[in-house]
Coordinates of C-alpha atoms in Angstrom, one line a residue:
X1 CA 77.0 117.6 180.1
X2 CA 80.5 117.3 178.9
X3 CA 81.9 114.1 178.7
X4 CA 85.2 113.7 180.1
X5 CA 87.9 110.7 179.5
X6 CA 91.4 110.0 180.3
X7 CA 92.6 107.1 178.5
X8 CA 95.6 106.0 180.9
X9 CA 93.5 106.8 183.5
X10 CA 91.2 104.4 182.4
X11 CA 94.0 101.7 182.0
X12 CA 95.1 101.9 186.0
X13 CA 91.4 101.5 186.7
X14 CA 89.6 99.5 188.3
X15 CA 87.1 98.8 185.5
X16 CA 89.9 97.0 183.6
X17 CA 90.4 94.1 186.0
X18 CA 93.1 91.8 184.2
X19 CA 96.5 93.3 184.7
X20 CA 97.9 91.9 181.6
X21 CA 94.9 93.0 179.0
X22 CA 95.6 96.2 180.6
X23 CA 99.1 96.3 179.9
X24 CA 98.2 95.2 176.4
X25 CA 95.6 97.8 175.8
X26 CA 98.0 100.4 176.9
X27 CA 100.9 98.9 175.1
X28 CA 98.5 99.2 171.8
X29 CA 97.6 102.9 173.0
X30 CA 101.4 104.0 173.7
X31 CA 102.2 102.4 169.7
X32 CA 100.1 104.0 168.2
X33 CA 100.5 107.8 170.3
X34 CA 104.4 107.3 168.5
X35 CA 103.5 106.0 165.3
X36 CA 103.0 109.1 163.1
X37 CA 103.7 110.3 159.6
X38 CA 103.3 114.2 158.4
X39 CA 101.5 114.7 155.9
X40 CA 102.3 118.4 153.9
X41 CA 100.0 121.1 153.7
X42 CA 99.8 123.9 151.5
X43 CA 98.5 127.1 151.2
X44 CA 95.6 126.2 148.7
X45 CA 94.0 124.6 152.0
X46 CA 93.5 128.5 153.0
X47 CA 90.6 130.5 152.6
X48 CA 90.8 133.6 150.8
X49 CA 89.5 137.7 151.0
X50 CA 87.2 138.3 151.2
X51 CA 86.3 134.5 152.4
X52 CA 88.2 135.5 155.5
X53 CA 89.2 138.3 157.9
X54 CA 91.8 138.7 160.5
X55 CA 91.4 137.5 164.0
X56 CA 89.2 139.3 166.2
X57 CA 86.8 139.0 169.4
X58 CA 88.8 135.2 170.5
X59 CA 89.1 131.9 168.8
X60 CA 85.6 130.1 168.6
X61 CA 86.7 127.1 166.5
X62 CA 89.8 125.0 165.8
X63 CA 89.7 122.7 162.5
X64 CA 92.6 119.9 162.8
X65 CA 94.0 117.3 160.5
X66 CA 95.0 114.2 161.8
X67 CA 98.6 112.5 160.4
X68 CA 99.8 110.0 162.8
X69 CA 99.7 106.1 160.6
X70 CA 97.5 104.4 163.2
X71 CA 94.1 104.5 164.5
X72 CA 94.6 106.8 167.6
X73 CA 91.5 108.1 169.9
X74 CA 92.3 111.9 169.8
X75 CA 91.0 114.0 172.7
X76 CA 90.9 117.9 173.2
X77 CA 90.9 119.7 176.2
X78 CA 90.2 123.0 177.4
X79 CA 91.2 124.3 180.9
X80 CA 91.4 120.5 182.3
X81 CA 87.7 119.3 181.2
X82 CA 87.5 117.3 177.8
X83 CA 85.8 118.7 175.3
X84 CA 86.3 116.6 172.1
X85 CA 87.3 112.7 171.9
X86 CA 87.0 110.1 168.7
X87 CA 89.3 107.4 167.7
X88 CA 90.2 109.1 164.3
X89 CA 91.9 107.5 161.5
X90 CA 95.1 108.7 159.3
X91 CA 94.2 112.3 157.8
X92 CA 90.8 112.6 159.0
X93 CA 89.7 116.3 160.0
X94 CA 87.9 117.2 163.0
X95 CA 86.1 120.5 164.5
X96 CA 86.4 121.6 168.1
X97 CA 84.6 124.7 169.4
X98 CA 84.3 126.8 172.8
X99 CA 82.1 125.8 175.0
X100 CA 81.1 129.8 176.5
X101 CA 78.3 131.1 176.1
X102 CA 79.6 133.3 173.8
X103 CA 81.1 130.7 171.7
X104 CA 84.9 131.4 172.7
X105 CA 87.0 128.8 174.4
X106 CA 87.3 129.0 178.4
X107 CA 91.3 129.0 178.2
X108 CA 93.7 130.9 176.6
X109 CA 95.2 127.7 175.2
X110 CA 93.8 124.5 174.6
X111 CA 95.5 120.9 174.6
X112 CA 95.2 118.1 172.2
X113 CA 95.5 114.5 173.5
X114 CA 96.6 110.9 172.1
X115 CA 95.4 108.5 174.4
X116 CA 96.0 111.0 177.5
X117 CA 99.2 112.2 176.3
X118 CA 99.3 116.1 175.3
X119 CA 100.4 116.0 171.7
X120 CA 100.1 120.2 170.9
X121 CA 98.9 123.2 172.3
X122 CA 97.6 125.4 170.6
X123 CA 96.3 129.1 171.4
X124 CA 92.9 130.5 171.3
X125 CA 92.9 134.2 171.5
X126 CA 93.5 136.5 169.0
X127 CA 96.1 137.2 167.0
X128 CA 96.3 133.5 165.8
X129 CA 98.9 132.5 163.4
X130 CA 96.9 130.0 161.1
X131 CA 99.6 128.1 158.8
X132 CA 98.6 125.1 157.4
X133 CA 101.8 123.8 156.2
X134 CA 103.4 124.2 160.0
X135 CA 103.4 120.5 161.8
X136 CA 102.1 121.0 165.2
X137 CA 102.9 117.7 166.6
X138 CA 100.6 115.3 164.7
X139 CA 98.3 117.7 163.7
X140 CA 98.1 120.7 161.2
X141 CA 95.8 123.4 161.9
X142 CA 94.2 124.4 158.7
X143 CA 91.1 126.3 159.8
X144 CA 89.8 128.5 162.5
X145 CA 87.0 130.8 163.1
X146 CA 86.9 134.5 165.6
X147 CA 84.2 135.4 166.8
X148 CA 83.8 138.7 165.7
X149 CA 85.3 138.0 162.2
X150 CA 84.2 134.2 161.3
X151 CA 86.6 132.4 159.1
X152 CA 90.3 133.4 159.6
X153 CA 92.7 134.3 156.8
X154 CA 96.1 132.8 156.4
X155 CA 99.3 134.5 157.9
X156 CA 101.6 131.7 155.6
X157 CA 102.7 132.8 152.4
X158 CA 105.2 129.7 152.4
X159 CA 103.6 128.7 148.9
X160 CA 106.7 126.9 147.5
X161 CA 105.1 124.2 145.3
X162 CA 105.1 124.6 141.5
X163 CA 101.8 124.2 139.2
X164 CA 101.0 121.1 138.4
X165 CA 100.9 120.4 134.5
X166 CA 99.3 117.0 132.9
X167 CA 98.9 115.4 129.8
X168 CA 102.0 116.9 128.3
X169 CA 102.6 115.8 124.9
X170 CA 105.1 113.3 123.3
X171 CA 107.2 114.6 120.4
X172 CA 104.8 115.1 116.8
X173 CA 106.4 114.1 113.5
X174 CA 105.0 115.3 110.6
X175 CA 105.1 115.5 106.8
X176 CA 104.5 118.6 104.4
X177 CA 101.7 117.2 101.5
X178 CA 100.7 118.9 98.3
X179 CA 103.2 121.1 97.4
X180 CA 103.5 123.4 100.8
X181 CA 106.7 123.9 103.1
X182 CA 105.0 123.8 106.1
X183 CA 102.6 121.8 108.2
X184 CA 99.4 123.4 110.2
X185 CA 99.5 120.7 113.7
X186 CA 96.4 120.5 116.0
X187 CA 97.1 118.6 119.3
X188 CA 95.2 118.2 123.0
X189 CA 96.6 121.2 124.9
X190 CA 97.8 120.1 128.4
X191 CA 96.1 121.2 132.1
X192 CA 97.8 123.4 134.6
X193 CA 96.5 123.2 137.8
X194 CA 97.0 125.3 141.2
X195 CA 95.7 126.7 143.8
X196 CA 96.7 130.2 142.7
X197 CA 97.3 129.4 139.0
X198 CA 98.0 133.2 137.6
X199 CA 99.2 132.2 133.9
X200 CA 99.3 129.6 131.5
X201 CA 100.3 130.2 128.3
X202 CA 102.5 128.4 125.6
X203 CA 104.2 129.6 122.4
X204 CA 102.4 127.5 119.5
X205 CA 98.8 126.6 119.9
X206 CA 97.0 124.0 118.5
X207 CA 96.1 124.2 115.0
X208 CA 99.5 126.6 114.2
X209 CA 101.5 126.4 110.6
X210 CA 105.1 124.9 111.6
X211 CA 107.9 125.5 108.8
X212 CA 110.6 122.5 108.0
X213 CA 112.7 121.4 110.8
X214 CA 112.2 121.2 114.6
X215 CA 110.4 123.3 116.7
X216 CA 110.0 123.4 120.4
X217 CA 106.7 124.3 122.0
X218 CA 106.8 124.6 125.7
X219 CA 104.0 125.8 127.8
X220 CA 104.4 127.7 131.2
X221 CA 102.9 127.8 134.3
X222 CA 103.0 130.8 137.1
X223 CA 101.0 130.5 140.1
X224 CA 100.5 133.6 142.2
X225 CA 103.3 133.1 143.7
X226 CA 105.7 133.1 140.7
X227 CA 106.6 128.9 141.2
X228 CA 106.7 127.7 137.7
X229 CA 106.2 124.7 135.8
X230 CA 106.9 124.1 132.4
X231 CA 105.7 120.7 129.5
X232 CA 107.9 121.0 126.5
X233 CA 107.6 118.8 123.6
X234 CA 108.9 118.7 119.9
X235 CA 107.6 119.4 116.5
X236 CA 109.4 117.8 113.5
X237 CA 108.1 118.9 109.8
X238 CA 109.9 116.5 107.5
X239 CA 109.9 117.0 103.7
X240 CA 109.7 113.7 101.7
X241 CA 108.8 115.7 98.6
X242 CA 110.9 114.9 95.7
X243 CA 111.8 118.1 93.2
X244 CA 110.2 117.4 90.0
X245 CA 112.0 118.1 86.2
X246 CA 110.4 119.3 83.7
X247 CA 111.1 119.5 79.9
X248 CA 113.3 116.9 80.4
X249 CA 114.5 116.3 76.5
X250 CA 114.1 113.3 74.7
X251 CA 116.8 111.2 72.9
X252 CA 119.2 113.0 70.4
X253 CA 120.2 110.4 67.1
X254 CA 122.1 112.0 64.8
X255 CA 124.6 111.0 61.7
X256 CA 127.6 113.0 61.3
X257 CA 130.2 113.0 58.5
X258 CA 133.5 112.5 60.8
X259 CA 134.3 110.5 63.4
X260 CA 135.6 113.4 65.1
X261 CA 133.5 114.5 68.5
X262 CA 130.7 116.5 67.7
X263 CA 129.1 119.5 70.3
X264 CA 125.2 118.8 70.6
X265 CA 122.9 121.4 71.5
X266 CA 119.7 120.7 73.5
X267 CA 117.0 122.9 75.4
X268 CA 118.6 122.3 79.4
X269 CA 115.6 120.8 81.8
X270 CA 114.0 122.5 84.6
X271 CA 113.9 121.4 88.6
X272 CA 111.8 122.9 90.9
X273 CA 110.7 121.9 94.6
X274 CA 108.0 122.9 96.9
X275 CA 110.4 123.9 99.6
X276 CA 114.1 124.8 98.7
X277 CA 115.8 123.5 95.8
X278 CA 119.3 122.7 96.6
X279 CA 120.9 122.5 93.0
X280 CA 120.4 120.9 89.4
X281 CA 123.2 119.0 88.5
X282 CA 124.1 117.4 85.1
X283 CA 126.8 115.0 83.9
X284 CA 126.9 117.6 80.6
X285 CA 126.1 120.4 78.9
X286 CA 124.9 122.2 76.0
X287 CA 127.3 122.4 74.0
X288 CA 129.8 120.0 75.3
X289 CA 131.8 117.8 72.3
X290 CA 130.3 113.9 72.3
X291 CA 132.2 110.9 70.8
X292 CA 130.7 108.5 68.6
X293 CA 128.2 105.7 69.7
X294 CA 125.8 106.2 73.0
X295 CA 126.4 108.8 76.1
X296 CA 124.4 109.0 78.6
X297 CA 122.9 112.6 79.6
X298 CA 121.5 112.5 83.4
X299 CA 120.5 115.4 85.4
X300 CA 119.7 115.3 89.0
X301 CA 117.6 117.7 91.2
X302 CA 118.7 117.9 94.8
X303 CA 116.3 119.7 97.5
X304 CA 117.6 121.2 101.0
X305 CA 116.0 118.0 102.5
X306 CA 118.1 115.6 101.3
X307 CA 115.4 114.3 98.4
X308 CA 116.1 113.9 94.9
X309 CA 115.1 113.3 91.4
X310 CA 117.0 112.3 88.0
X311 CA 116.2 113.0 84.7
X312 CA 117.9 110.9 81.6
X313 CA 118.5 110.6 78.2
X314 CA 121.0 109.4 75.3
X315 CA 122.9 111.3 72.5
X316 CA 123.5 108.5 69.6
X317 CA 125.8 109.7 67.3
X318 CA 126.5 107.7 63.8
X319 CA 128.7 108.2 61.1
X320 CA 126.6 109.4 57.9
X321 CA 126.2 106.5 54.7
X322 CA 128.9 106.5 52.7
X323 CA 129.1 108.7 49.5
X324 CA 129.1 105.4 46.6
X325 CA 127.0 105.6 43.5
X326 CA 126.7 101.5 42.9
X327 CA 125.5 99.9 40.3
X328 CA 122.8 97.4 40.8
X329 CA 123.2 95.4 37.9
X330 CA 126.5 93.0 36.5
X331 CA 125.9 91.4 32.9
X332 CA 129.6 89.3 32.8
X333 CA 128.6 88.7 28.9
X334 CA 127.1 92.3 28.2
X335 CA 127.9 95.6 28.1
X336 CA 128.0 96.3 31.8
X337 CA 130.5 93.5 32.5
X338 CA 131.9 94.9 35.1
X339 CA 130.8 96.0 38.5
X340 CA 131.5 99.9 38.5
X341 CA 131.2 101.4 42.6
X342 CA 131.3 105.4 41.5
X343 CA 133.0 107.6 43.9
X344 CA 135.2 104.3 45.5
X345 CA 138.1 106.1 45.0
X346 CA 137.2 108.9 47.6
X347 CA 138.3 105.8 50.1
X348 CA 141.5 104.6 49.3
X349 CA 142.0 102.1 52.0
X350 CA 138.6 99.5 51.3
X351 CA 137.4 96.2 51.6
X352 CA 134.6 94.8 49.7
X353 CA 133.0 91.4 49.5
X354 CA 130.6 89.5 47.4
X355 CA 128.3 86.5 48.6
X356 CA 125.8 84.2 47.0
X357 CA 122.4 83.5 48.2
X358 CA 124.2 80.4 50.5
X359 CA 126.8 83.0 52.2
X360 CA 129.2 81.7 50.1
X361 CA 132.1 84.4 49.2
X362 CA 132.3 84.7 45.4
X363 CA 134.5 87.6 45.0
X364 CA 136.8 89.5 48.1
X365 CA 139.3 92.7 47.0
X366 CA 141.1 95.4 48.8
X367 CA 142.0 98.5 47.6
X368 CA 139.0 98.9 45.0
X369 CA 139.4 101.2 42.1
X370 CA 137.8 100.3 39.7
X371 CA 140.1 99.7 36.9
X372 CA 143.4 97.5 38.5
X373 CA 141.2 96.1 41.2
X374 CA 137.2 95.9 40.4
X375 CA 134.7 92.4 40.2
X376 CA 133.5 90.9 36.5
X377 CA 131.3 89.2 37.7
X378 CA 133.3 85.8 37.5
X379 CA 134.7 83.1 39.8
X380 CA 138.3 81.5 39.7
X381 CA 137.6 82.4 35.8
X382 CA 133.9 81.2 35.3
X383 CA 131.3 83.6 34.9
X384 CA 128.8 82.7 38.2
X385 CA 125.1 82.1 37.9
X386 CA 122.5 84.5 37.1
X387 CA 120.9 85.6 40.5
X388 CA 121.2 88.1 43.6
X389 CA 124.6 88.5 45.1
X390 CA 124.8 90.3 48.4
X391 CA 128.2 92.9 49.0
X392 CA 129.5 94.4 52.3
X393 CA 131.5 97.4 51.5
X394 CA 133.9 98.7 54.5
X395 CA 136.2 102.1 54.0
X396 CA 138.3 103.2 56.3
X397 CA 137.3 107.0 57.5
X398 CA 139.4 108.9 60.8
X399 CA 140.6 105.8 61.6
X400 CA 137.2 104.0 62.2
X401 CA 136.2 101.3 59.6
X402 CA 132.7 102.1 57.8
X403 CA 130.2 99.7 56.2
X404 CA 128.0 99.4 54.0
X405 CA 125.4 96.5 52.9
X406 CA 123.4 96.2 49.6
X407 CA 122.3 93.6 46.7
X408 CA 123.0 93.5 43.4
X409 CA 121.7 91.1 40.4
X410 CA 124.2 89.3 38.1
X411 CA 122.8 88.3 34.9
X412 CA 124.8 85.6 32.1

């Protein structure tokens, strides 16, 4: 027995006896038969060869997706008698079939129903046009069966949404280690799904060497349809290697005879970098002429990455010790009574003093020559004390004043 049931008939019966619940009821009925949203369908909701044939023999079964918002009791009829009816909730599928003998469906057409009111029509002889992503009113028809072929292929080939890709990557940073220029970078690989996915494919894989600098990987999707999809992210290989100098030299001391700038010779360094050496730089020379006293000799290795290293030392260049043959002893009252400095007269322009034991200056000349101007060993005429006398001897050589320190014993 088929059961058969017409909702507003049912509200202008007899069998709902209050006028104003009826009007309600209905009122709830007619809400909800206009209260719809669509819901899209794609193509992956269709079977596939050889899954499905073409139409062939009639329509024995109609599969339908519900998309109003609201509950809604959802009725189908064929050729004015009910043959489906269940209150069905938003996106809930549902399976009607003929009710022949031979499976088909008694009309050529058969109506579906909100609450009495014909939402669609849809056909049920062959050819059918199956498209799941066409509305047809608040329904989509996304499957049906022939009866001489069973499931029905397709006839959309409306496919116009893109691959779906997830898990794409945030940008990597990186840093080369142990003396390499470039970085091997493992990651998770992202997912591409589709319906039809034909290709998915990327330019670096996981595990790849990078070189310095930034590198873009971007992965690509193509479904069957050729939508696309791409997940790009960015590799960055930084190099926070420092060059390194080697043979760097050590400090230089030497004593020349002038005061005249001297050129110093040395063995230059060596930079080297485990990417690109950018330059070796140097505030002098070989060979370059240095003045008296301390210079400072730095050279600095620069890489292509911006690091860098510096390498230092001095150059201290004296004057040599005066050329003076000095006698060690004075005997005021002997035969060395008087204080000979041999080879004084190679420095015209001199100074020399004499101290005691107490700092006290016993004798101070200028000009020393040892015969107009030279020491006996006496103080404001009075021979001094037999003991150790301390002298500071200062010459003046290419204009720079030279000294010299030493004792000497005085004996009576």
């Amino acid at each position: 027995m088929i059961f058969k049931f017409d909702p507003l008939s049912e509200c202008k019966s007899n069998h709902i006896n209050d006028y104003a619940v009826a009007r309600l009821l209905c009122s709830i009925l007619l809400i909800c038969l206009f209260s719809f949203k669509i819901s899209a369908q794609t193509v992956c909701d269709c079977p596939k060869p050889p899954a499905c044939k073409p139409c062939s023999g009639g329509i024995t079964s109609l599969t339908l997706k519900y998309n109003g918002t609201f509950l809604a009791l959802v009725s189908v009829r064929d050729k004015g008698v009910i043959i489906y009816t269940k209150f069905l909730a938003a996106g809930e599928v549902f399976t009607v079939v003929g009710q022949e003998l031979n499976g088909k469906f008694d009309d050529k057409e058969v109506e579906v129903l909100i609450v009495g009111f014909v939402n669609t029509v849809i056909d049920v002889k062959c050819p059918l046009a199956l498209d799941p992503t066409e509305p047809r009113g608040k329904f989509f028809l996304i499957a049906a069966e022939s009866r001489n072929n069973g499931p029905l292929c397709c006839s959309s080939t409306a496919d116009d949404e893109s691959p779906v890709i997830t898990n794409c990557l945030s940008d990597i940073i990186s840093t080369v280690s142990d003396n390499t220029c470039s970085k091997n970078v493992s990651w998770t690989e992202p997912i591409a799904t589709d319906c039809n996915l034909k290709s998915f494919v990327s330019n670096k894989k996981p595990g790849d060497s990078f070189p310095l600098g930034i590198t873009t990987v971007t992965y690509t999707a193509t479904d069957e349809s050729n939508n696309i999809a791409t997940c790009g992210f960015m590799v960055t290989i930084k190099d926070e290697e420092p060059p390194v100098i080697t043979q760097c030299p050590e400090d230089i001391m030497l004593r020349i005879p002038s005061s005249e700038p001297s050129a110093i010779n040395w063995t230059a360094p060596v930079a080297s970098d485990n990417c690109a050496l950018e330059n070796l730089q140097s505030t002098h020379t070989p060979g370059d002429l240095f003045p008296l006293g301390t210079t400072l000799v730095t050279y600095t290795a620069n890489d292509k990455s911006g690091n860098m290293v510096e390498c230092s030392f001095s150059i201290l260049l004296e004057l040599s010790g005066l050329d003076l043959d000095i006698e060690k002893i004075v005997t005021p009252s002997g035969q060395n009574n008087k204080w000979h400095i041999g080879n004084i007269d190679k420095y015209e322009t001199n100074k020399v003093v004499v101290v005691d034991r107490w700092g006290s200056v016993v004798y101070r000349g200028s000009d020393y020559d040892n015969n107009l101007t030279i020491w006996d060993g006496q103080q404001n005429g009075r021979i001094l004390p037999t003991g150790t006398y301390f002298y500071s001897i200062s010459v003046l050589q290419d204009h720079a004043w030279i000294e010299e320190k030493g004792f000497i014993e005085l004996v009576r």
